[in-house]
PDB file of C-alpha atoms and ligand atoms in Angstrom:
ATOM      1  CA  MET A   1     131.697 113.462 119.980  1.00  0.00           C
ATOM      2  CA  TYR A   2     130.831 114.129 116.402  1.00  0.00           C
ATOM      3  CA  MET A   3     127.412 115.952 115.904  1.00  0.00           C
ATOM      4  CA  SER A   4     126.005 115.414 112.451  1.00  0.00           C
ATOM      5  CA  ILE A   5     124.389 118.863 110.973  1.00  0.00           C
ATOM      6  CA  VAL A   6     120.679 118.443 109.664  1.00  0.00           C
ATOM      7  CA  TYR A   7     118.260 120.769 107.897  1.00  0.00           C
ATOM      8  CA  LEU A   8     115.056 121.980 109.368  1.00  0.00           C
ATOM      9  CA  ASN A   9     112.995 124.371 107.847  1.00  0.00           C
ATOM     10  CA  GLY A  10     115.689 126.494 105.989  1.00  0.00           C
ATOM     11  CA  GLU A  11     118.277 126.181 108.581  1.00  0.00           C
ATOM     12  CA  TYR A  12     121.628 123.670 108.817  1.00  0.00           C
ATOM     13  CA  LEU A  13     122.010 122.844 112.160  1.00  0.00           C
ATOM     14  CA  PRO A  14     123.881 120.510 114.649  1.00  0.00           C
ATOM     15  CA  LEU A  15     121.427 117.760 115.409  1.00  0.00           C
ATOM     16  CA  ASP A  16     121.080 118.685 119.093  1.00  0.00           C
ATOM     17  CA  GLN A  17     119.930 122.111 118.256  1.00  0.00           C
ATOM     18  CA  ALA A  18     116.794 121.124 115.773  1.00  0.00           C
ATOM     19  CA  LYS A  19     113.934 121.530 117.544  1.00  0.00           C
ATOM     20  CA  ILE A  20     110.297 121.492 116.582  1.00  0.00           C
ATOM     21  CA  SER A  21     106.909 122.559 118.191  1.00  0.00           C
ATOM     22  CA  VAL A  22     105.179 119.864 120.335  1.00  0.00           C
ATOM     23  CA  LEU A  23     102.171 121.097 118.259  1.00  0.00           C
ATOM     24  CA  ASP A  24     103.645 119.946 114.891  1.00  0.00           C
ATOM     25  CA  ARG A  25     100.923 117.898 113.369  1.00  0.00           C
ATOM     26  CA  GLY A  26     103.966 115.147 112.714  1.00  0.00           C
ATOM     27  CA  PHE A  27     104.161 114.759 116.621  1.00  0.00           C
ATOM     28  CA  LEU A  28     100.249 114.911 117.399  1.00  0.00           C
ATOM     29  CA  PHE A  29      98.895 112.953 114.223  1.00  0.00           C
ATOM     30  CA  ALA A  30     101.900 111.348 112.388  1.00  0.00           C
ATOM     31  CA  ASP A  31     100.430 113.677 109.720  1.00  0.00           C
ATOM     32  CA  GLY A  32     103.384 113.582 107.223  1.00  0.00           C
ATOM     33  CA  VAL A  33     105.286 111.646 104.837  1.00  0.00           C
ATOM     34  CA  TYR A  34     109.010 110.569 104.311  1.00  0.00           C
ATOM     35  CA  GLU A  35     111.529 109.192 102.049  1.00  0.00           C
ATOM     36  CA  VAL A  36     115.041 107.084 102.556  1.00  0.00           C
ATOM     37  CA  ILE A  37     117.492 107.626  99.772  1.00  0.00           C
ATOM     38  CA  PRO A  38     120.634 106.112  99.611  1.00  0.00           C
ATOM     39  CA  ALA A  39     123.960 107.769  98.564  1.00  0.00           C
ATOM     40  CA  TYR A  40     126.895 105.573  97.700  1.00  0.00           C
ATOM     41  CA  GLY A  41     130.180 107.388  97.495  1.00  0.00           C
ATOM     42  CA  GLY A  42     128.335 110.433  97.857  1.00  0.00           C
ATOM     43  CA  ARG A  43     126.023 109.544  94.700  1.00  0.00           C
ATOM     44  CA  LEU A  44     122.380 109.641  95.023  1.00  0.00           C
ATOM     45  CA  LEU A  45     120.766 106.229  94.340  1.00  0.00           C
ATOM     46  CA  ARG A  46     117.388 106.976  91.993  1.00  0.00           C
ATOM     47  CA  MET A  47     117.005 110.556  93.216  1.00  0.00           C
ATOM     48  CA  GLN A  48     114.379 111.118  90.366  1.00  0.00           C
ATOM     49  CA  GLU A  49     112.466 108.340  91.802  1.00  0.00           C
ATOM     50  CA  HIS A  50     112.508 108.976  95.338  1.00  0.00           C
ATOM     51  CA  MET A  51     111.372 112.572  94.268  1.00  0.00           C
ATOM     52  CA  GLN A  52     108.357 111.137  92.294  1.00  0.00           C
ATOM     53  CA  ARG A  53     107.402 108.922  95.044  1.00  0.00           C
ATOM     54  CA  LEU A  54     107.704 111.916  97.558  1.00  0.00           C
ATOM     55  CA  GLN A  55     105.200 113.720  95.429  1.00  0.00           C
ATOM     56  CA  ASN A  56     102.839 110.642  94.858  1.00  0.00           C
ATOM     57  CA  SER A  57     102.943 110.565  98.778  1.00  0.00           C
ATOM     58  CA  LEU A  58     102.213 114.386  99.019  1.00  0.00           C
ATOM     59  CA  ASP A  59      99.596 114.353  96.670  1.00  0.00           C
ATOM     60  CA  ALA A  60      97.926 111.450  98.576  1.00  0.00           C
ATOM     61  CA  ILE A  61      97.705 113.235 101.831  1.00  0.00           C
ATOM     62  CA  ARG A  62      96.720 116.247 100.052  1.00  0.00           C
ATOM     63  CA  LEU A  63      99.991 118.453 101.254  1.00  0.00           C
ATOM     64  CA  GLU A  64     101.603 120.746  98.781  1.00  0.00           C
ATOM     65  CA  ASN A  65     105.446 120.080  98.083  1.00  0.00           C
ATOM     66  CA  PRO A  66     107.360 122.651  99.764  1.00  0.00           C
ATOM     67  CA  LEU A  67     110.365 122.488  97.899  1.00  0.00           C
ATOM     68  CA  SER A  68     111.137 122.187  94.070  1.00  0.00           C
ATOM     69  CA  ASN A  69     113.072 119.038  92.988  1.00  0.00           C
ATOM     70  CA  GLU A  70     116.011 121.098  92.719  1.00  0.00           C
ATOM     71  CA  GLN A  71     115.882 122.584  96.025  1.00  0.00           C
ATOM     72  CA  TRP A  72     115.659 119.013  97.515  1.00  0.00           C
ATOM     73  CA  LEU A  73     118.630 118.008  95.499  1.00  0.00           C
ATOM     74  CA  GLU A  74     120.608 121.168  96.582  1.00  0.00           C
ATOM     75  CA  ILE A  75     119.793 120.484 100.450  1.00  0.00           C
ATOM     76  CA  THR A  76     120.491 116.758 100.121  1.00  0.00           C
ATOM     77  CA  GLU A  77     123.891 117.557  98.323  1.00  0.00           C
ATOM     78  CA  LYS A  78     125.036 120.038 101.061  1.00  0.00           C
ATOM     79  CA  LEU A  79     123.759 117.859 103.862  1.00  0.00           C
ATOM     80  CA  LEU A  80     125.953 115.000 102.047  1.00  0.00           C
ATOM     81  CA  ALA A  81     128.955 117.511 101.874  1.00  0.00           C
ATOM     82  CA  ASP A  82     128.603 118.662 105.346  1.00  0.00           C
ATOM     83  CA  ASN A  83     128.347 115.425 107.056  1.00  0.00           C
ATOM     84  CA  PRO A  84     131.732 113.470 105.974  1.00  0.00           C
ATOM     85  CA  ASN A  85     132.044 111.697 109.279  1.00  0.00           C
ATOM     86  CA  THR A  86     128.531 110.233 109.447  1.00  0.00           C
ATOM     87  CA  GLY A  87     129.929 106.805 109.782  1.00  0.00           C
ATOM     88  CA  PRO A  88     133.120 104.952 108.929  1.00  0.00           C
ATOM     89  CA  GLY A  89     132.227 103.952 105.380  1.00  0.00           C
ATOM     90  CA  GLU A  90     131.566 106.284 102.499  1.00  0.00           C
ATOM     91  CA  ASP A  91     128.133 105.229 101.845  1.00  0.00           C
ATOM     92  CA  LYS A  92     125.151 107.083 103.757  1.00  0.00           C
ATOM     93  CA  TYR A  93     121.636 107.428 103.544  1.00  0.00           C
ATOM     94  CA  VAL A  94     119.491 110.583 103.442  1.00  0.00           C
ATOM     95  CA  TYR A  95     116.189 110.707 105.468  1.00  0.00           C
ATOM     96  CA  LEU A  96     113.919 113.452 104.544  1.00  0.00           C
ATOM     97  CA  GLN A  97     110.349 114.043 106.272  1.00  0.00           C
ATOM     98  CA  VAL A  98     107.523 116.563 105.526  1.00  0.00           C
ATOM     99  CA  THR A  99     104.723 117.345 107.789  1.00  0.00           C
ATOM    100  CA  ARG A 100     101.674 119.491 107.694  1.00  0.00           C
ATOM    101  CA  GLY A 101     103.660 121.969 110.162  1.00  0.00           C
ATOM    102  CA  VAL A 102     102.250 123.301 113.373  1.00  0.00           C
ATOM    103  CA  ALA A 103      98.808 124.428 113.785  1.00  0.00           C
ATOM    104  CA  ALA A 104      97.739 126.956 116.772  1.00  0.00           C
ATOM    105  CA  LYS A 105      95.738 124.037 118.298  1.00  0.00           C
ATOM    106  CA  ARG A 106      95.255 120.486 118.089  1.00  0.00           C
ATOM    107  CA  ASN A 107      92.359 119.693 115.435  1.00  0.00           C
ATOM    108  CA  HIS A 108      91.950 116.755 113.260  1.00  0.00           C
ATOM    109  CA  GLY A 109      90.797 118.562 110.275  1.00  0.00           C
ATOM    110  CA  PHE A 110      93.476 120.348 108.077  1.00  0.00           C
ATOM    111  CA  PRO A 111      94.563 124.079 109.443  1.00  0.00           C
ATOM    112  CA  ASP A 112      93.415 126.779 107.333  1.00  0.00           C
ATOM    113  CA  GLU A 113      97.096 127.710 106.576  1.00  0.00           C
ATOM    114  CA  VAL A 114      99.841 125.379 106.284  1.00  0.00           C
ATOM    115  CA  ASN A 115     103.302 125.937 106.747  1.00  0.00           C
ATOM    116  CA  GLN A 116     105.004 122.412 106.400  1.00  0.00           C
ATOM    117  CA  THR A 117     107.572 121.039 108.449  1.00  0.00           C
ATOM    118  CA  VAL A 118     110.617 119.867 106.467  1.00  0.00           C
ATOM    119  CA  PHE A 119     113.509 117.774 107.977  1.00  0.00           C
ATOM    120  CA  MET A 120     116.334 116.175 106.721  1.00  0.00           C
ATOM    121  CA  MET A 121     119.301 114.293 108.058  1.00  0.00           C
ATOM    122  CA  VAL A 122     122.159 111.943 107.115  1.00  0.00           C
ATOM    123  CA  SER A 123     123.184 108.626 108.462  1.00  0.00           C
ATOM    124  CA  GLU A 124     125.743 105.906 108.230  1.00  0.00           C
ATOM    125  CA  MET A 125     124.752 103.351 105.809  1.00  0.00           C
ATOM    126  CA  VAL A 126     126.319 100.075 107.196  1.00  0.00           C
ATOM    127  CA  PRO A 127     128.435  98.488 104.363  1.00  0.00           C
ATOM    128  CA  VAL A 128     126.883  95.541 103.108  1.00  0.00           C
ATOM    129  CA  ASP A 129     129.037  92.706 102.765  1.00  0.00           C
ATOM    130  CA  LYS A 130     128.399  89.808 100.631  1.00  0.00           C
ATOM    131  CA  GLU A 131     129.389  86.944 102.498  1.00  0.00           C
ATOM    132  CA  GLU A 132     127.719  88.075 105.619  1.00  0.00           C
ATOM    133  CA  LEU A 133     124.434  88.611 103.676  1.00  0.00           C
ATOM    134  CA  ARG A 134     124.801  85.243 102.432  1.00  0.00           C
ATOM    135  CA  SER A 135     124.083  83.742 105.634  1.00  0.00           C
ATOM    136  CA  GLY A 136     120.764  85.214 105.484  1.00  0.00           C
ATOM    137  CA  VAL A 137     118.085  85.917 108.331  1.00  0.00           C
ATOM    138  CA  ALA A 138     114.948  84.572 109.803  1.00  0.00           C
ATOM    139  CA  ALA A 139     111.578  85.877 108.915  1.00  0.00           C
ATOM    140  CA  ILE A 140     108.242  84.871 109.951  1.00  0.00           C
ATOM    141  CA  THR A 141     104.583  85.603 108.323  1.00  0.00           C
ATOM    142  CA  LEU A 142     102.129  87.845 110.020  1.00  0.00           C
ATOM    143  CA  ASP A 143      98.757  89.372 109.423  1.00  0.00           C
ATOM    144  CA  ASP A 144      99.185  92.683 107.885  1.00  0.00           C
ATOM    145  CA  ILE A 145      97.380  94.725 110.056  1.00  0.00           C
ATOM    146  CA  ARG A 146      97.992  98.295 108.465  1.00  0.00           C
ATOM    147  CA  TRP A 147      95.685 100.475 106.854  1.00  0.00           C
ATOM    148  CA  LYS A 148      94.756 100.408 102.933  1.00  0.00           C
ATOM    149  CA  ALA A 149      97.098 102.889 101.508  1.00  0.00           C
ATOM    150  CA  CYS A 150     100.385 101.432 102.021  1.00  0.00           C
ATOM    151  CA  ASN A 151     101.662 102.680  98.723  1.00  0.00           C
ATOM    152  CA  VAL A 152     102.075 106.230 100.878  1.00  0.00           C
ATOM    153  CA  LYS A 153     105.244 106.677 102.702  1.00  0.00           C
ATOM    154  CA  SER A 154     103.684 107.777 105.790  1.00  0.00           C
ATOM    155  CA  ILE A 155     105.430 108.447 109.000  1.00  0.00           C
ATOM    156  CA  SER A 156     102.539 106.760 110.670  1.00  0.00           C
ATOM    157  CA  LEU A 157     104.354 103.680 111.109  1.00  0.00           C
ATOM    158  CA  LEU A 158     102.669 102.217 114.395  1.00  0.00           C
ATOM    159  CA  GLY A 159     101.463  99.064 112.399  1.00  0.00           C
ATOM    160  CA  ASN A 160     104.984  98.641 110.854  1.00  0.00           C
ATOM    161  CA  ILE A 161     106.812  98.662 113.833  1.00  0.00           C
ATOM    162  CA  LEU A 162     104.527  96.633 115.962  1.00  0.00           C
ATOM    163  CA  LEU A 163     104.746  93.898 113.170  1.00  0.00           C
ATOM    164  CA  ARG A 164     108.605  94.391 113.104  1.00  0.00           C
ATOM    165  CA  GLN A 165     108.902  93.914 116.912  1.00  0.00           C
ATOM    166  CA  GLN A 166     106.562  90.749 116.713  1.00  0.00           C
ATOM    167  CA  ALA A 167     109.103  89.397 114.427  1.00  0.00           C
ATOM    168  CA  HIS A 168     111.895  90.261 116.613  1.00  0.00           C
ATOM    169  CA  ASP A 169     110.419  89.010 119.683  1.00  0.00           C
ATOM    170  CA  ASN A 170     110.086  85.755 117.812  1.00  0.00           C
ATOM    171  CA  GLU A 171     113.958  85.977 116.811  1.00  0.00           C
ATOM    172  CA  ALA A 172     113.214  86.871 113.197  1.00  0.00           C
ATOM    173  CA  ALA A 173     114.816  89.769 111.482  1.00  0.00           C
ATOM    174  CA  GLU A 174     111.616  90.731 109.799  1.00  0.00           C
ATOM    175  CA  ALA A 175     107.855  90.188 109.164  1.00  0.00           C
ATOM    176  CA  ILE A 176     106.483  88.973 105.930  1.00  0.00           C
ATOM    177  CA  LEU A 177     102.900  90.445 105.701  1.00  0.00           C
ATOM    178  CA  ILE A 178      99.845  88.433 104.730  1.00  0.00           C
ATOM    179  CA  ASN A 179      96.809  90.292 103.357  1.00  0.00           C
ATOM    180  CA  ASP A 180      93.616  88.144 102.649  1.00  0.00           C
ATOM    181  CA  GLY A 181      96.097  84.971 101.990  1.00  0.00           C
ATOM    182  CA  LEU A 182      98.209  87.061  99.590  1.00  0.00           C
ATOM    183  CA  VAL A 183     102.001  88.195 100.565  1.00  0.00           C
ATOM    184  CA  THR A 184     102.032  91.832 100.282  1.00  0.00           C
ATOM    185  CA  GLU A 185     105.415  93.004 101.593  1.00  0.00           C
ATOM    186  CA  GLY A 186     107.694  93.326 104.909  1.00  0.00           C
ATOM    187  CA  ALA A 187     107.237  95.677 107.883  1.00  0.00           C
ATOM    188  CA  ALA A 188     110.009  97.749 106.236  1.00  0.00           C
ATOM    189  CA  SER A 189     110.858  96.160 102.934  1.00  0.00           C
ATOM    190  CA  ASN A 190     109.456  94.489  99.925  1.00  0.00           C
ATOM    191  CA  VAL A 191     109.475  90.650  99.352  1.00  0.00           C
ATOM    192  CA  PHE A 192     110.796  88.692  96.683  1.00  0.00           C
ATOM    193  CA  ALA A 193     110.159  84.519  96.218  1.00  0.00           C
ATOM    194  CA  VAL A 194     111.375  82.136  93.726  1.00  0.00           C
ATOM    195  CA  ILE A 195     108.551  80.076  92.808  1.00  0.00           C
ATOM    196  CA  ASN A 196     108.857  77.056  90.579  1.00  0.00           C
ATOM    197  CA  GLY A 197     112.186  78.635  89.151  1.00  0.00           C
ATOM    198  CA  MET A 198     110.509  82.017  88.511  1.00  0.00           C
ATOM    199  CA  LEU A 199     111.208  85.415  90.348  1.00  0.00           C
ATOM    200  CA  VAL A 200     108.110  86.609  91.943  1.00  0.00           C
ATOM    201  CA  THR A 201     106.957  89.824  93.592  1.00  0.00           C
ATOM    202  CA  ALA A 202     103.368  91.202  94.159  1.00  0.00           C
ATOM    203  CA  PRO A 203     102.231  94.046  91.935  1.00  0.00           C
ATOM    204  CA  THR A 204     102.367  97.272  93.293  1.00  0.00           C
ATOM    205  CA  GLY A 205      98.821  99.021  94.370  1.00  0.00           C
ATOM    206  CA  SER A 206      97.661 100.091  97.825  1.00  0.00           C
ATOM    207  CA  ARG A 207      98.655  97.218  99.555  1.00  0.00           C
ATOM    208  CA  LEU A 208     102.386  97.771  99.598  1.00  0.00           C
ATOM    209  CA  LEU A 209     105.235 100.501  99.098  1.00  0.00           C
ATOM    210  CA  PRO A 210     106.419 100.477  95.670  1.00  0.00           C
ATOM    211  CA  GLY A 211     110.034  99.992  96.694  1.00  0.00           C
ATOM    212  CA  ILE A 212     112.846 101.876  94.828  1.00  0.00           C
ATOM    213  CA  THR A 213     114.994  98.980  95.487  1.00  0.00           C
ATOM    214  CA  ARG A 214     112.129  96.575  94.108  1.00  0.00           C
ATOM    215  CA  ASP A 215     111.832  98.469  91.101  1.00  0.00           C
ATOM    216  CA  LEU A 216     115.646  98.680  90.364  1.00  0.00           C
ATOM    217  CA  ILE A 217     115.698  94.881  90.884  1.00  0.00           C
ATOM    218  CA  ILE A 218     113.093  94.096  88.724  1.00  0.00           C
ATOM    219  CA  GLU A 219     114.914  96.637  86.017  1.00  0.00           C
ATOM    220  CA  LEU A 220     118.236  94.561  86.719  1.00  0.00           C
ATOM    221  CA  ALA A 221     116.296  91.243  86.347  1.00  0.00           C
ATOM    222  CA  ALA A 222     115.042  92.248  82.698  1.00  0.00           C
ATOM    223  CA  GLU A 223     118.435  93.551  81.748  1.00  0.00           C
ATOM    224  CA  ASN A 224     120.158  90.365  82.905  1.00  0.00           C
ATOM    225  CA  GLY A 225     117.967  87.674  81.495  1.00  0.00           C
ATOM    226  CA  VAL A 226     116.540  86.835  85.047  1.00  0.00           C
ATOM    227  CA  ALA A 227     112.846  85.903  84.547  1.00  0.00           C
ATOM    228  CA  TYR A 228     110.489  87.345  86.540  1.00  0.00           C
ATOM    229  CA  GLU A 229     106.568  87.779  87.404  1.00  0.00           C
ATOM    230  CA  GLU A 230     104.927  90.629  89.145  1.00  0.00           C
ATOM    231  CA  ARG A 231     101.881  88.835  90.252  1.00  0.00           C
ATOM    232  CA  ASP A 232      99.882  88.131  93.498  1.00  0.00           C
ATOM    233  CA  PHE A 233     100.968  85.187  95.412  1.00  0.00           C
ATOM    234  CA  THR A 234      99.780  83.337  98.176  1.00  0.00           C
ATOM    235  CA  GLU A 235     101.366  82.467 101.765  1.00  0.00           C
ATOM    236  CA  GLU A 236     100.936  78.960 100.696  1.00  0.00           C
ATOM    237  CA  GLU A 237     103.174  79.484  97.587  1.00  0.00           C
ATOM    238  CA  LEU A 238     105.593  81.330  99.545  1.00  0.00           C
ATOM    239  CA  LEU A 239     106.076  78.528 102.131  1.00  0.00           C
ATOM    240  CA  SER A 240     107.027  76.142  99.382  1.00  0.00           C
ATOM    241  CA  ALA A 241     109.331  79.030  97.691  1.00  0.00           C
ATOM    242  CA  SER A 242     112.950  77.562  97.034  1.00  0.00           C
ATOM    243  CA  GLU A 243     114.287  81.091  97.893  1.00  0.00           C
ATOM    244  CA  ILE A 244     112.746  84.316  99.592  1.00  0.00           C
ATOM    245  CA  TRP A 245     114.679  87.781  99.730  1.00  0.00           C
ATOM    246  CA  PHE A 246     113.579  91.333 101.524  1.00  0.00           C
ATOM    247  CA  SER A 247     114.672  94.398  99.454  1.00  0.00           C
ATOM    248  CA  SER A 248     115.220  97.922 100.929  1.00  0.00           C
ATOM    249  CA  SER A 249     117.144 100.788 100.411  1.00  0.00           C
ATOM    250  CA  THR A 250     119.013 100.242 103.669  1.00  0.00           C
ATOM    251  CA  LYS A 251     119.212  96.368 103.281  1.00  0.00           C
ATOM    252  CA  GLU A 252     119.569  96.178  99.785  1.00  0.00           C
ATOM    253  CA  ILE A 253     118.800  92.578  98.843  1.00  0.00           C
ATOM    254  CA  MET A 254     118.574  90.306 101.797  1.00  0.00           C
ATOM    255  CA  PRO A 255     118.035  86.333 101.476  1.00  0.00           C
ATOM    256  CA  VAL A 256     115.888  84.596 103.855  1.00  0.00           C
ATOM    257  CA  VAL A 257     116.742  81.124 104.982  1.00  0.00           C
ATOM    258  CA  LEU A 258     114.443  80.264 107.879  1.00  0.00           C
ATOM    259  CA  LEU A 259     110.667  80.820 107.724  1.00  0.00           C
ATOM    260  CA  ASN A 260     108.386  80.738 110.552  1.00  0.00           C
ATOM    261  CA  GLY A 261     111.203  78.337 111.882  1.00  0.00           C
ATOM    262  CA  LYS A 262     111.685  75.999 109.136  1.00  0.00           C
ATOM    263  CA  PRO A 263     114.462  76.165 106.289  1.00  0.00           C
ATOM    264  CA  VAL A 264     113.784  77.885 103.118  1.00  0.00           C
ATOM    265  CA  ALA A 265     114.778  75.145 100.925  1.00  0.00           C
ATOM    266  CA  ASN A 266     118.004  73.728 102.070  1.00  0.00           C
ATOM    267  CA  GLY A 267     118.276  76.539 104.499  1.00  0.00           C
ATOM    268  CA  GLN A 268     121.056  78.574 102.447  1.00  0.00           C
ATOM    269  CA  SER A 269     120.744  81.545 100.178  1.00  0.00           C
ATOM    270  CA  GLY A 270     119.999  80.371  96.733  1.00  0.00           C
ATOM    271  CA  PRO A 271     121.441  80.629  93.362  1.00  0.00           C
ATOM    272  CA  ILE A 272     119.318  83.322  91.941  1.00  0.00           C
ATOM    273  CA  TRP A 273     120.051  85.573  94.910  1.00  0.00           C
ATOM    274  CA  GLU A 274     123.892  84.976  94.543  1.00  0.00           C
ATOM    275  CA  LYS A 275     123.225  86.092  90.797  1.00  0.00           C
ATOM    276  CA  MET A 276     121.323  89.328  91.508  1.00  0.00           C
ATOM    277  CA  ILE A 277     123.379  90.333  94.498  1.00  0.00           C
ATOM    278  CA  ASP A 278     126.269  90.483  92.180  1.00  0.00           C
ATOM    279  CA  ILE A 279     124.329  92.362  89.246  1.00  0.00           C
ATOM    280  CA  TYR A 280     123.082  94.794  92.398  1.00  0.00           C
ATOM    281  CA  GLN A 281     126.623  95.380  93.760  1.00  0.00           C
ATOM    282  CA  ALA A 282     127.846  95.691  89.844  1.00  0.00           C
ATOM    283  CA  TYR A 283     125.217  98.647  89.550  1.00  0.00           C
ATOM    284  CA  LYS A 284     126.453 100.508  92.624  1.00  0.00           C
ATOM    285  CA  VAL A 285     130.001 100.443  91.472  1.00  0.00           C
ATOM    286  CA  LYS A 286     128.949 101.834  88.443  1.00  0.00           C
ATOM    287  CA  LEU A 287     126.772 104.621  90.153  1.00  0.00           C
ATOM    288  CA  ARG A 288     129.848 105.395  92.422  1.00  0.00           C
ATOM    289  CA  SER A 289     131.794 105.945  89.386  1.00  0.00           C
ATOM    290  CA  GLY A 290     129.044 108.464  87.831  1.00  0.00           C
ATOM    291  CA  GLU A 291     127.968 105.680  84.747  1.00  0.00           C
ATOM    292  CA  SER A 292     124.259 105.397  86.231  1.00  0.00           C
ATOM    293  CA  SER A 293     122.090 107.213  88.588  1.00  0.00           C
TER     294      SER A 293
HETATM  295  N1  PDD B 301     111.641 101.541 104.468  1.00  0.00           N
HETATM  296  N2  PDD B 301     108.069  98.466 102.293  1.00  0.00           N
HETATM  297  C1  PDD B 301     107.848  99.381 103.349  1.00  0.00           C
HETATM  298  C2  PDD B 301     106.969  99.011 104.325  1.00  0.00           C
HETATM  299  C3  PDD B 301     109.025 100.043 103.832  1.00  0.00           C
HETATM  300  O1  PDD B 301     109.067 100.693 104.846  1.00  0.00           O
HETATM  301  C4  PDD B 301     110.243 100.068 102.714  1.00  0.00           C
HETATM  302  C5  PDD B 301     111.463 101.015 103.121  1.00  0.00           C
HETATM  303  C6  PDD B 301     110.252  99.552 101.528  1.00  0.00           C
HETATM  304  C7  PDD B 301     111.347  99.279 100.354  1.00  0.00           C
HETATM  305  O2  PDD B 301     111.230 100.910  99.868  1.00  0.00           O
HETATM  306  P1  PDD B 301     112.773 101.108  99.290  1.00  0.00           P
HETATM  307  O3  PDD B 301     113.199 100.151  98.415  1.00  0.00           O
HETATM  308  O4  PDD B 301     112.344 102.295  98.516  1.00  0.00           O
HETATM  309  O5  PDD B 301     113.663 101.296 100.429  1.00  0.00           O
HETATM  310  C8  PDD B 301     109.242  98.454 101.422  1.00  0.00           C
HETATM  311  C9  PDD B 301     112.732 102.559 104.797  1.00  0.00           C
HETATM  312  C10 PDD B 301     113.934 101.979 104.124  1.00  0.00           C
HETATM  313  C11 PDD B 301     112.494 102.863 105.931  1.00  0.00           C
HETATM  314  O6  PDD B 301     111.412 103.277 106.562  1.00  0.00           O
HETATM  315  O7  PDD B 301     113.473 102.983 106.714  1.00  0.00           O
END
């Protein structure tokens, strides 16, 4: 069986040889942050933006960045080169995680001396087929039970996974989270809706993760004359939307055709999604050929 090569604290190792201490604060407290970066045909999507978001997450949890951006890039590119067989396609994603490392004993307060644990791996990116995407997925709305710093890409994902599982238990692919009557994001995605013909997504802030895909969609919408607004919108507005989408690095732009068991508009992906997915795919083609980043 093919064994992928991963990076752990300065070493490149086969996956089954990468081991950490049970006293790692990532394991004991979920005291760490992470990033997921797509690589299309070996080219990284928005690496600078991912590095900036990593820095913001590290600053928020008061943990020093253990590597420079140049070092992150070097390791990422080496891992991509060392893992040519990760999946059937040429698209991959890079997962990176930084924790507050191993302390001598379990203690909630920060240790006096910190040696961050750095782990990186490359995984297969399941190719996104437009025809398959077009059939869409089901979603349900759920109360957002998470904490008040959802802008931090924390490895503490218990709220997110419980919400996602609740969606699965209800035969839905994703949960759309509602905080004080307002739509925030998905359990592992951002949310877009078309309301009165206008593409809408919640503004960034502490209630949601500033998704790199979300920002790219907004940028591409602006460049291509798709009218959009970043504004708060209610669950009620969501229920009357003519289109709903999820966005994330791994799922790209996924239309929702069934919400809480009822069809979204006519129960099919809509024309604005159709336009946006073409723009997004064209962007990826340019990225693969080195024309964009
Ligand atoms: N998750 N919101 C949440 C809570 C997320 O977990 C994610 C992505 C997003 C979208 O962010 P981006 O466009 O930068 O991927 C929004 C990743 C993919 C994960 O946890 O695997």
